[in-house]
């Protein structure tokens, strides 16, 4: 049966729960690590960034307002869907990153486990980071963590799936919504992840995935007034400065990231979750 | 009916122990600053209070180097339990010298003595007392075992609560093991330099706290100094953005506590008399020079007229005048420059169609004063609904439904605070969830406590001050 012609997939963007091409009509060829052609990816534009941000903003109220238990279940469902597509992801990771099939499988396993780890956080964050404040007066005062809003994520350039999951899952676990710019040269796992998100219970617009150049799209995300926070991981050192400067015009939260891409297999801590959270302190008098 | 007039009840200005000259505090010593001296003015009388030495570039550099030395050799290696004892000492010294400092603060800032005495000073001391206890308990703060300090913190504070803002900055920085170089505001440097004396009385090792007076140029030197690990700034959103831009791409850590345009939302079932007290406190406390001031009153349409009537009646009883008089409710605007800003913005409200009502109180002949003012009929598009006035001016808007109240309250790039007034508990919690603001006061306003984190969403800044959450701003986590 080796003479069967396979059905090749068209890789598109993921915006507002749909899979549009770039409005710019631009595409760029994606190759495997040996230079062989894999697919044409959409080359997202500034307009695609704006469409994605407005979808993320529209989705923020519902997603941040959902119960933490509900978000946890939805995110766990994503892990279930990821598990079912392990072979497809392993093939794409192997092709994109040039690693052996066995290494790619273990990357995929780690990515699924990472997603499960964050899914379990949703209904613990407030317990761990919140507080009852012992104020010096007849007041009930408590502090709760709340999602900061729309987050622009420049995903890592090397680690196309595990790195992507490691930067995206904490954003949505907090209740924020995301506009992700995938790895430019290794974008295929990001689009396949979008298909997973679209077929699990994540509402459209909660995660939006753009394929293209982080150094081109990052500054547009950083200067967009409806974006609240930025993760500059996938930008070059020069572009990170540009992103951080653009972000200052609207006082965005800019994640501090290491110069080189970290080892994503390392066990994460709460720092990424914390970065996307605001502390809200509420006071009410007692007895009057 | 006979009316009992208030008799003057002035606090003695001699208590402030004013000196003719104040000098920068670097490496444990008061030094002649290399910058042009500034003259600090009493905004209530326009008299010059004292001449204050300012820091030059080399002074800032010396301060940063002293702070680095102290961090590496003394303060950093010191066990938390020992650091704690210095902070406890400072808290006690502030309490002991509270009367002197309250009068000094009122002279330099223009705020009523009853506020500096009952609010600024006790809360400043409380911040040191609270954070002192954290110094040897950081393992329990939720950031993992043995969290590390950042190093040298450059801190820039505003003029509205000079000593209290100093306490908010220095107490957590020192408790977590950092050393500091702090720049007080140009118009209110005096209490910070008396605080330097308190550091000496507490025996605080040289270089742990350095105070470099000056204007924005000194702040800019601090922000750009390569020897600084962290910048903490409280002030305007415009300057906060400049600072964020300046540190972009550097390893410096940053927290910002910026401006606000808080909504104070009153529902028709609210206890109106209680709400009026909260509204008045929310906007006229400290002459409205408060970043979290409740400057936008959102009142449900059905009670708007009744509430405005009660509000004007209550405002008519506010006593404006000599800040040193213990009966004074509204003191002086901090500077001629700020007074001009308030006048300009208030006039813009009238030009854009808002109705102005100003309390019929007499203004002193000298000094910078602005009578409590309400602008009603304000629309969301007007500048007085969007821009921070930072003065005793309240803008009044109306709403019909809770959803409309939420939309209007959140219709701002800021997000520092919000007030809610309703007797219905479930509505309070529903609204509190929806306010995009770092502090929500329900059936109260302007409550502050070192145990309660404070800070903003969006363009009101990032990072928190106070509570366990506030420690994060000074730790490598």
XYZ file of C-alpha atoms in Angstrom:
765
model
C 0.000 0.000 0.000
C 3.074 2.241 -0.072
C 1.931 3.872 -3.303
C -0.962 5.645 -1.574
C -0.679 9.411 -1.740
C -1.150 10.865 1.733
C -3.485 13.747 2.431
C -1.273 16.667 3.416
C -2.507 19.097 6.031
C -2.827 22.825 5.462
C -1.419 24.611 8.513
C -3.267 27.798 9.352
C -3.579 30.244 12.222
C -5.876 29.700 15.206
C -7.907 32.791 16.089
C -11.174 32.980 18.013
C -11.690 29.233 17.788
C -11.352 29.204 13.999
C -8.538 28.393 11.601
C -8.099 31.331 9.227
C -5.204 31.963 6.883
C -3.204 35.088 7.525
C -5.206 38.077 6.309
C -1.947 39.179 4.666
C -1.960 36.093 2.460
C 1.649 35.517 3.450
C 3.059 32.033 3.961
C 6.533 30.675 4.520
C 7.953 27.210 3.978
C 8.645 25.047 6.996
C 11.350 22.438 6.662
C 12.518 19.556 8.739
C 15.892 19.628 10.417
C 17.502 18.198 7.255
C 16.009 20.918 5.060
C 13.219 18.809 3.568
C 9.921 20.575 2.893
C 7.212 19.893 5.472
C 4.508 22.479 4.884
C 3.741 26.096 4.205
C 2.846 27.924 7.405
C 0.844 31.106 7.564
C 3.041 34.114 8.153
C 0.917 36.138 10.586
C 0.752 39.912 10.250
C 0.031 42.884 12.519
C -3.632 42.654 11.547
C -3.711 38.999 12.614
C -2.212 40.100 15.960
C -5.012 42.629 16.383
C -7.695 40.091 15.484
C -6.191 37.636 17.954
C -6.024 40.246 20.727
C -9.647 41.223 20.266
C -10.661 37.540 20.341
C -8.622 37.053 23.522
C -10.174 40.126 25.130
C -13.665 38.950 24.212
C -12.974 35.541 25.738
C -11.417 36.920 28.932
C -14.640 37.639 30.817
C -16.014 34.139 30.405
C -12.751 32.308 31.008
C -11.665 34.363 34.022
C -15.209 34.223 35.367
C -15.479 30.440 35.095
C -15.005 28.544 38.318
C -11.505 27.325 39.003
C -12.841 23.775 39.098
C -14.337 24.214 35.655
C -11.093 25.605 34.248
C -9.248 22.685 35.780
C -11.557 20.194 34.113
C -11.328 21.931 30.762
C -7.542 21.989 30.918
C -7.433 18.356 31.991
C -9.570 17.566 28.986
C -6.875 19.169 26.840
C -4.354 16.741 28.317
C -6.666 13.849 27.436
C -6.810 15.042 23.843
C -3.035 15.528 23.745
C -2.546 11.980 24.987
C -4.657 10.673 22.134
C -2.493 12.422 19.562
C 0.868 11.425 21.004
C 2.059 9.785 17.802
C 1.207 12.744 15.627
C 2.967 15.137 18.004
C 5.984 12.832 18.258
C 6.287 12.747 14.464
C 6.079 16.546 14.216
C 8.500 17.130 17.082
C 10.911 14.642 15.582
C 10.702 16.296 12.174
C 10.912 19.879 13.468
C 13.513 19.416 16.159
C 15.543 16.713 14.456
C 15.466 14.370 17.421
C 15.013 10.600 17.390
C 11.565 9.075 17.569
C 12.254 7.904 21.116
C 13.444 11.345 22.244
C 10.426 12.964 20.582
C 8.100 10.569 22.398
C 9.554 11.459 25.734
C 9.189 15.173 24.914
C 5.528 14.594 24.110
C 5.028 12.639 27.345
C 6.624 15.462 29.315
C 4.394 17.997 27.555
C 1.237 16.057 28.418
C 2.381 15.711 32.022
C 3.231 19.425 32.179
C -0.266 20.274 30.976
C -1.773 18.016 33.649
C 0.414 19.663 36.299
C -0.928 23.112 35.416
C -4.517 21.846 35.035
C -4.359 20.779 38.663
C -3.263 24.246 39.782
C -6.409 26.161 38.820
C -8.285 25.544 42.062
C -5.237 25.747 44.351
C -3.825 29.109 43.304
C -6.104 31.187 45.498
C -5.496 28.949 48.492
C -1.740 29.172 48.139
C -1.381 32.829 47.091
C -4.422 34.392 48.728
C -4.617 35.580 52.310
C -6.826 36.636 55.154
C -5.207 39.878 56.273
C -4.967 40.450 60.044
C -5.513 44.208 59.876
C -5.465 46.435 62.940
C -9.132 47.388 62.995
C -12.680 46.063 62.832
C -12.487 44.995 59.193
C -12.632 41.760 57.285
C -9.792 42.023 54.794
C -8.807 39.353 52.336
C -6.569 39.145 49.297
C -7.279 37.006 46.266
C -5.188 36.413 43.146
C -6.923 37.314 39.889
C -5.859 36.901 36.265
C -4.197 39.993 34.838
C -5.995 39.800 31.463
C -4.753 39.180 27.934
C -1.215 37.817 27.739
C 1.053 37.964 24.710
C 3.275 34.900 24.632
C 6.332 34.697 22.401
C 6.863 30.957 22.568
C 10.339 29.436 22.676
C 12.078 29.008 19.323
C 13.765 25.661 20.024
C 11.374 23.599 22.064
C 8.379 23.463 19.764
C 5.986 21.524 21.991
C 7.260 21.100 25.556
C 8.500 24.690 25.618
C 5.220 25.909 24.140
C 3.136 24.003 26.691
C 5.385 25.228 29.520
C 4.747 28.879 28.637
C 1.098 28.608 27.567
C -0.430 26.360 30.231
C 0.355 28.686 33.170
C -1.294 31.586 31.331
C -4.613 29.816 30.857
C -4.458 28.078 34.238
C -4.622 31.485 35.956
C -7.697 32.471 33.945
C -5.869 34.755 31.548
C -6.353 34.446 27.799
C -3.448 34.182 25.385
C -2.137 35.300 22.035
C 0.773 33.013 21.225
C 3.398 33.505 18.570
C 4.786 30.044 17.940
C 8.348 29.060 17.156
C 8.995 30.494 13.689
C 10.940 27.605 12.208
C 9.172 24.859 14.155
C 5.530 25.921 14.115
C 3.776 22.660 13.276
C 3.293 21.287 16.814
C 1.740 24.634 17.798
C -0.890 24.353 15.085
C -1.600 20.748 15.974
C -1.939 21.854 19.609
C -4.490 24.414 18.377
C -6.484 21.557 16.847
C -6.399 19.847 20.225
C -7.649 23.029 21.916
C -10.373 23.445 19.308
C -11.643 19.911 19.905
C -11.481 20.006 23.681
C -13.701 22.302 25.748
C -11.521 25.419 25.712
C -13.767 28.278 24.562
C -12.776 29.961 21.311
C -10.525 32.966 21.822
C -9.023 31.758 25.111
C -5.929 30.644 23.209
C -5.008 32.144 19.868
C -1.983 30.847 17.974
C -0.095 32.763 15.351
C 2.734 31.310 13.308
C 5.333 33.790 12.176
C 8.234 35.847 13.451
C 8.385 36.722 17.156
C 10.721 39.632 16.450
C 8.211 41.070 13.979
C 4.990 40.402 15.908
C 6.315 40.826 19.468
C 6.585 44.620 19.340
C 3.035 44.837 17.914
C 1.762 42.726 20.789
C 3.759 44.787 23.274
C 2.394 48.082 21.979
C -1.223 46.896 21.843
C -3.169 48.677 24.579
C -5.461 45.696 25.184
C -2.639 43.338 26.130
C -1.845 43.231 29.845
C 1.285 41.105 30.029
C 4.071 39.803 27.817
C 6.300 36.762 27.920
C 9.267 37.642 25.639
C 10.879 34.179 25.739
C 10.876 33.599 21.975
C 12.235 37.005 20.975
C 15.881 37.636 20.096
C 17.944 39.630 22.635
C 17.533 42.841 20.603
C 13.815 42.319 20.080
C 13.329 41.693 23.794
C 14.528 45.222 24.494
C 12.158 46.591 21.868
C 9.305 44.538 23.342
C 10.071 45.730 26.872
C 10.239 49.361 25.763
C 6.981 49.139 23.822
C 5.362 47.472 26.834
C 6.193 50.452 29.047
C 3.757 52.720 27.205
C 0.843 50.857 28.779
C 2.612 49.556 31.919
C 2.471 45.917 30.844
C 3.828 43.176 33.029
C 6.920 41.853 31.266
C 8.130 38.451 32.404
C 11.785 38.272 33.387
C 13.243 35.410 31.341
C 16.718 33.921 31.147
C 18.988 34.894 28.238
C 19.075 31.415 26.796
C 16.183 29.045 26.427
C 15.965 27.058 29.659
C 15.845 23.287 30.018
C 12.098 22.755 29.756
C 12.276 19.265 31.217
C 13.096 20.817 34.595
C 10.288 20.773 37.094
C 8.512 24.152 37.012
C 7.617 26.276 40.021
C 4.862 28.838 40.617
C 6.729 31.813 39.204
C 5.005 31.819 35.816
C 1.605 31.468 37.451
C 2.419 34.320 39.837
C 3.480 36.588 37.017
C 0.031 36.512 35.405
C -1.839 37.220 38.615
C -2.902 40.438 40.270
C -3.525 40.558 43.995
C -6.890 42.083 44.862
C -7.461 43.145 48.461
C -11.066 43.529 49.609
C -12.136 45.243 52.830
C -15.439 45.299 54.658
C -16.249 46.681 58.116
C -17.295 44.326 60.879
C -20.172 45.280 63.114
C -21.413 48.426 61.397
C -30.352 79.026 67.985
C -26.870 79.711 69.215
C -23.930 78.415 67.212
C -20.795 77.332 68.922
C -17.847 78.518 66.886
C -14.661 76.534 66.762
C -11.812 78.065 68.708
C -8.395 77.789 67.089
C -6.504 74.742 68.338
C -3.112 74.989 66.703
C -0.357 72.485 67.330
C 2.930 74.213 68.089
C 5.284 74.392 65.131
C 8.217 74.369 67.549
C 7.589 70.665 68.051
C 8.965 70.057 64.572
C 12.409 71.095 65.781
C 13.016 72.646 62.374
C 16.650 73.072 61.382
C 17.828 75.758 58.969
C 19.643 73.145 56.894
C 19.124 69.493 56.027
C 21.673 67.403 54.176
C 21.829 64.175 52.145
C 22.518 61.004 54.128
C 25.127 58.747 52.542
C 27.005 55.840 54.084
C 25.831 56.688 57.574
C 26.859 60.354 57.434
C 25.141 63.600 56.610
C 27.115 65.131 53.777
C 27.089 68.355 51.778
C 25.367 67.382 48.573
C 27.011 68.442 45.344
C 23.721 69.456 43.744
C 22.066 72.860 43.940
C 20.353 73.184 47.308
C 16.578 73.385 47.250
C 14.346 75.350 49.553
C 11.471 73.480 51.102
C 8.365 75.604 51.402
C 5.423 75.428 53.761
C 2.558 75.298 51.260
C 0.134 76.725 53.822
C 2.100 79.943 54.264
C 4.575 79.984 51.354
C 7.382 80.591 53.872
C 10.693 78.846 53.378
C 11.110 76.148 56.003
C 14.687 75.077 55.402
C 17.420 74.717 52.860
C 18.056 71.164 51.754
C 21.221 69.883 50.131
C 20.656 67.767 47.028
C 22.613 64.937 45.538
C 24.865 65.287 42.514
C 25.775 62.451 40.179
C 28.810 61.594 42.286
C 26.698 61.667 45.461
C 24.241 59.198 43.924
C 27.171 57.070 42.898
C 28.652 57.208 46.400
C 25.274 56.269 47.885
C 24.895 53.295 45.560
C 28.417 52.131 46.331
C 27.813 52.488 50.059
C 24.599 50.506 49.738
C 26.410 47.803 47.766
C 29.158 47.572 50.359
C 26.621 47.379 53.172
C 24.656 44.726 51.282
C 27.683 42.545 50.644
C 29.520 42.972 53.905
C 26.975 43.654 56.607
C 23.265 43.564 55.868
C 23.168 40.669 53.423
C 25.152 38.244 55.604
C 23.372 39.329 58.807
C 20.933 36.734 60.192
C 17.294 37.746 59.706
C 16.711 37.757 63.453
C 19.339 40.476 63.849
C 17.978 42.542 60.942
C 14.587 42.282 62.585
C 15.806 43.942 65.756
C 16.984 47.019 63.864
C 13.564 47.302 62.221
C 11.815 46.942 65.566
C 14.067 49.697 66.923
C 13.162 51.965 64.016
C 9.458 51.296 64.598
C 9.817 52.281 68.246
C 11.861 55.386 67.463
C 9.178 56.492 64.998
C 6.559 56.037 67.694
C 8.656 57.959 70.204
C 9.234 60.851 67.820
C 5.754 60.689 66.274
C 4.633 64.089 67.517
C 7.704 65.868 66.199
C 7.468 64.092 62.859
C 3.742 64.714 62.520
C 4.233 68.452 62.912
C 7.208 68.430 60.549
C 5.203 66.487 57.973
C 2.311 68.916 58.212
C 4.634 71.912 57.848
C 6.399 70.472 54.812
C 3.435 68.859 53.093
C 0.433 70.987 54.082
C -1.719 68.085 55.262
C -3.908 68.560 58.348
C -2.173 67.727 61.604
C -4.946 65.342 62.552
C -4.104 63.240 59.499
C -0.315 63.251 59.943
C -0.831 62.537 63.650
C -3.531 59.858 63.381
C -2.725 58.271 60.042
C 0.727 58.909 58.520
C 2.819 58.420 61.635
C 1.080 55.435 63.238
C 0.879 53.625 59.905
C 4.540 54.328 59.100
C 5.612 52.870 62.446
C 3.283 49.918 61.924
C 4.965 49.138 58.599
C 8.346 48.795 60.275
C 6.896 46.767 63.123
C 5.078 44.421 60.727
C 8.034 43.872 58.401
C 10.487 43.468 61.275
C 8.729 40.243 62.122
C 9.140 38.927 58.583
C 12.939 39.311 58.520
C 13.593 35.940 60.172
C 10.488 34.173 58.830
C 10.996 34.499 55.075
C 11.139 30.711 54.762
C 7.426 30.758 55.559
C 6.450 33.445 53.074
C 5.603 30.953 50.337
C 8.541 31.585 48.008
C 10.430 28.396 48.830
C 13.222 27.944 51.338
C 15.686 30.749 52.017
C 14.549 33.300 49.405
C 17.344 35.712 48.471
C 17.279 39.512 48.447
C 17.783 41.382 45.183
C 20.624 43.605 46.408
C 20.556 47.400 46.205
C 17.130 48.959 45.789
C 16.675 52.453 44.362
C 13.449 53.894 45.694
C 11.657 57.022 44.553
C 8.691 58.299 46.536
C 6.060 61.007 46.112
C 5.150 64.058 48.157
C 1.634 63.084 49.245
C 2.618 60.835 52.181
C 6.345 61.519 52.512
C 7.194 59.469 55.582
C 4.528 56.810 55.069
C 5.678 56.126 51.515
C 9.240 55.931 52.823
C 8.087 53.294 55.314
C 6.244 51.337 52.607
C 9.471 51.265 50.611
C 12.227 50.866 53.184
C 10.594 48.433 55.631
C 10.033 45.513 53.216
C 13.349 46.126 51.431
C 15.330 45.946 54.665
C 13.337 43.047 56.100
C 14.155 40.935 53.045
C 17.861 41.804 53.282
C 18.242 44.525 50.656
C 19.908 47.892 51.169
C 18.404 51.101 49.816
C 19.064 54.447 48.224
C 15.906 56.492 48.551
C 15.000 59.754 46.888
C 12.289 61.721 48.670
C 10.109 64.107 46.689
C 11.538 67.492 45.816
C 8.852 69.391 47.744
C 8.781 67.187 50.863
C 12.293 66.016 51.771
C 12.397 66.929 55.458
C 10.847 63.921 57.224
C 13.053 61.534 55.232
C 16.141 63.318 56.534
C 14.879 63.134 60.104
C 14.295 59.452 59.406
C 17.997 59.252 58.517
C 18.739 60.545 62.002
C 16.486 57.815 63.383
C 18.535 55.247 61.468
C 21.592 56.588 63.291
C 19.807 56.447 66.644
C 18.843 52.859 65.884
C 22.493 52.062 65.232
C 21.664 50.872 61.735
C 24.947 49.972 59.999
C 26.265 52.648 57.644
C 25.140 52.354 54.030
C 22.052 50.235 54.671
C 19.827 53.288 54.189
C 20.922 56.253 52.075
C 18.754 59.305 51.407
C 19.473 61.444 48.342
C 17.215 64.510 48.092
C 16.658 66.214 44.777
C 14.308 66.639 41.861
C 13.508 64.307 38.985
C 17.077 64.465 37.686
C 18.324 62.717 40.825
C 15.615 60.078 40.396
C 16.723 59.608 36.819
C 20.351 59.102 37.924
C 19.164 56.465 40.343
C 17.037 54.692 37.732
C 19.922 54.586 35.258
C 22.677 53.688 37.714
C 24.199 50.328 36.774
C 24.824 49.452 40.430
C 21.113 49.283 41.212
C 19.353 45.896 41.224
C 15.812 47.061 41.753
C 13.758 50.190 41.275
C 10.621 50.831 43.291
C 8.667 53.904 42.314
C 5.506 55.513 43.601
C 4.254 58.503 41.658
C 2.543 59.522 38.471
C 1.743 57.097 35.671
C 3.593 59.319 33.195
C 6.860 59.111 35.138
C 6.264 55.412 35.842
C 6.152 54.753 32.109
C 9.409 56.658 31.603
C 11.048 54.563 34.295
C 9.739 51.305 32.837
C 11.090 52.404 29.455
C 14.464 53.298 30.974
C 14.955 49.928 32.678
C 13.655 47.915 29.698
C 16.283 45.473 28.551
C 18.340 45.806 31.745
C 18.437 43.177 34.496
C 16.896 45.677 36.940
C 13.705 44.566 38.638
C 10.865 47.031 38.844
C 7.704 47.674 40.807
C 5.450 50.651 40.158
C 2.669 52.166 42.210
C 1.127 54.795 39.964
C -1.962 56.892 39.508
C -5.612 56.046 39.743
C -9.104 57.209 38.917
C -11.087 55.147 41.370
C -14.818 54.664 41.113
C -16.807 54.946 44.311
C -20.065 53.161 43.480
C -23.196 53.939 45.501
C -26.342 51.824 45.114
C -29.832 52.924 46.012
C -29.951 50.600 49.012
C -26.747 51.997 50.531
C -26.874 53.686 53.932
C -26.561 57.148 52.422
C -25.264 58.999 55.481
C -22.555 56.401 55.938
C -21.800 56.533 52.218
C -21.483 60.321 52.366
C -18.820 59.974 55.064
C -17.004 57.445 52.894
C -17.254 59.617 49.797
C -15.939 62.656 51.677
C -13.091 60.647 53.187
C -12.438 59.026 49.836
C -11.855 62.218 47.918
C -11.005 64.916 50.481
C -8.616 62.936 52.693
C -5.194 64.536 52.267
C -6.728 67.207 49.944
C -7.339 64.445 47.422
C -3.580 63.952 46.992
C -4.094 60.207 47.133
C -3.428 57.834 44.246
C -6.336 55.630 45.345
C -8.726 58.571 45.936
C -12.369 57.880 45.108
C -12.399 60.586 42.463
C -15.295 59.243 40.360
C -18.535 58.960 42.256
C -20.876 56.553 40.445
C -24.295 56.895 41.979
C -27.451 55.024 41.098
C -29.754 57.425 39.315
C -32.702 56.972 41.683
C -30.754 58.332 44.663
C -28.455 60.753 42.866
C -30.261 63.956 43.852
C -30.716 62.914 47.456
C -27.090 61.854 47.766
C -25.767 65.030 46.144
C -27.835 67.111 48.559
C -26.446 65.286 51.557
C -22.941 65.440 50.121
C -23.030 69.203 49.624
C -24.407 69.685 53.128
C -21.624 67.588 54.588
C -18.973 69.298 52.479
C -20.149 72.667 53.750
C -19.057 71.634 57.236
C -15.498 70.736 56.203
C -13.039 73.147 57.760
C -10.330 74.354 55.423
C -7.349 76.291 56.690
C -4.255 76.157 58.868
C -3.015 72.562 58.626
C -1.534 72.827 62.109
C -4.997 73.499 63.590
C -6.338 70.286 65.048
C -9.832 71.161 63.791
C -8.744 71.474 60.168
C -10.148 68.922 57.732
C -8.659 70.254 54.503
C -5.117 71.571 54.503
C -2.980 73.107 51.802
C -2.325 71.883 48.288
C 1.284 70.758 48.277
C 2.658 73.187 45.703
C 1.752 76.066 43.413
C 2.361 73.744 40.477
C -0.138 71.172 41.764
C -2.670 73.902 42.520
C -2.399 75.121 38.935
C -3.025 71.572 37.646
C -6.119 71.190 39.807
C -7.469 74.553 38.658
C -6.843 73.773 35.014
C -8.529 70.364 35.128
C -11.490 71.618 37.126
C -12.000 74.426 34.630
C -11.880 71.883 31.805
C -14.757 70.051 33.503
C -16.839 73.210 33.488
C -15.899 73.932 29.883
C -16.984 70.445 28.880
C -20.376 70.926 30.489
C -20.133 69.634 34.051
C -21.862 71.590 36.808
C -19.515 72.865 39.461
C -20.387 73.252 43.126
C -17.718 74.468 45.514
C -17.967 74.524 49.279
C -18.477 78.118 50.410
C -15.488 78.136 52.750
C -13.099 81.016 53.079
C -9.634 80.515 51.681
C -6.616 81.846 53.626
C -4.937 84.825 52.028
C -1.564 83.139 51.745
C -0.698 79.593 50.821
C -1.975 77.138 48.229
C -5.575 76.200 48.887
C -8.436 74.788 46.856
C -11.945 74.518 48.276
C -13.674 71.111 48.147
C -15.482 70.882 44.839
C -18.027 68.597 43.212
C -18.578 68.369 39.481
C -21.900 66.781 38.628
C -23.350 65.819 35.280
C -19.963 64.419 34.320
C -19.780 62.218 31.230
C -17.229 59.474 30.724
C -15.655 61.323 27.807
C -14.750 64.370 29.909
C -11.184 64.842 31.053
C -12.333 65.076 34.676
C -13.681 61.531 34.362
C -10.544 60.170 32.761
C -7.545 62.058 34.151
C -6.243 61.967 37.664
C -6.863 65.375 39.267
C -4.977 64.629 42.484
C -6.896 67.276 44.355
C -10.122 67.859 46.299
C -12.380 67.573 43.257
C -15.049 64.899 42.896
C -16.614 63.980 39.545
C -20.142 62.585 39.738
C -21.605 60.189 37.160
C -24.773 58.122 37.369
C -25.795 54.587 36.463
C -28.999 52.551 36.399
C -28.059 48.862 36.586
C -25.263 46.928 38.316
C -23.871 45.925 34.918
C -23.668 49.553 33.896
C -21.926 50.374 37.165
C -19.302 47.699 36.493
C -18.740 48.858 32.932
C -18.342 52.490 33.934
C -16.179 51.712 36.955
C -13.795 49.694 34.797
C -13.770 52.176 31.937
C -10.311 53.506 32.725
C -6.736 52.525 31.950
C -6.055 52.731 35.684
C -7.013 50.088 38.248
C -5.838 50.951 41.702
C -8.911 51.008 43.905
C -12.697 50.996 43.986
C -15.385 51.682 46.563
C -18.745 49.937 46.849
C -21.719 51.033 48.894
C -24.697 48.703 49.237
C -26.362 46.815 52.047
C -26.633 43.676 49.954
C -23.814 41.243 50.719
C -24.133 39.133 47.594
C -23.985 42.248 45.450
C -20.803 43.388 47.200
C -19.103 40.084 46.447
C -20.388 40.039 42.871
C -19.080 43.565 42.297
C -15.797 42.967 44.106
C -15.107 40.099 41.683
C -15.701 42.374 38.723
C -13.767 45.469 39.768
C -10.501 45.598 37.834
C -8.706 47.167 40.774
C -6.115 46.083 43.298
C -8.017 47.291 46.340
C -11.766 47.175 46.822
C -13.330 48.916 49.786
C -16.888 47.855 50.476
C -18.884 50.138 52.777
C -15.632 51.819 53.744
C -12.842 53.650 51.932
C -9.135 54.490 52.243
C -8.208 51.760 54.701
C -4.524 50.885 54.826
C -2.652 48.305 56.817
C 0.811 46.785 56.506
C -0.776 43.323 56.566
C -3.022 44.087 53.564
C -1.394 44.100 50.105
C -1.846 47.337 48.151
C -1.186 48.017 44.475
C -2.751 48.367 41.083
C -3.970 46.662 37.960
C -3.184 47.920 34.468
C -1.688 51.416 34.267
C -1.863 51.871 38.031
C 1.332 49.831 38.145
C 2.515 46.387 39.152
C 3.761 44.759 42.305
C 2.190 44.996 45.738
C 3.179 46.645 48.985
C 2.223 45.052 52.264
C 1.341 41.566 53.365
C 3.059 38.374 52.306
C 2.462 39.350 48.674
C 4.505 42.531 49.109
C 7.691 40.659 49.988
C 7.922 39.345 46.422
C 8.970 42.810 45.226
C 12.309 42.487 47.025
C 13.105 38.799 46.619
C 14.726 36.721 43.873
C 11.662 34.615 43.199
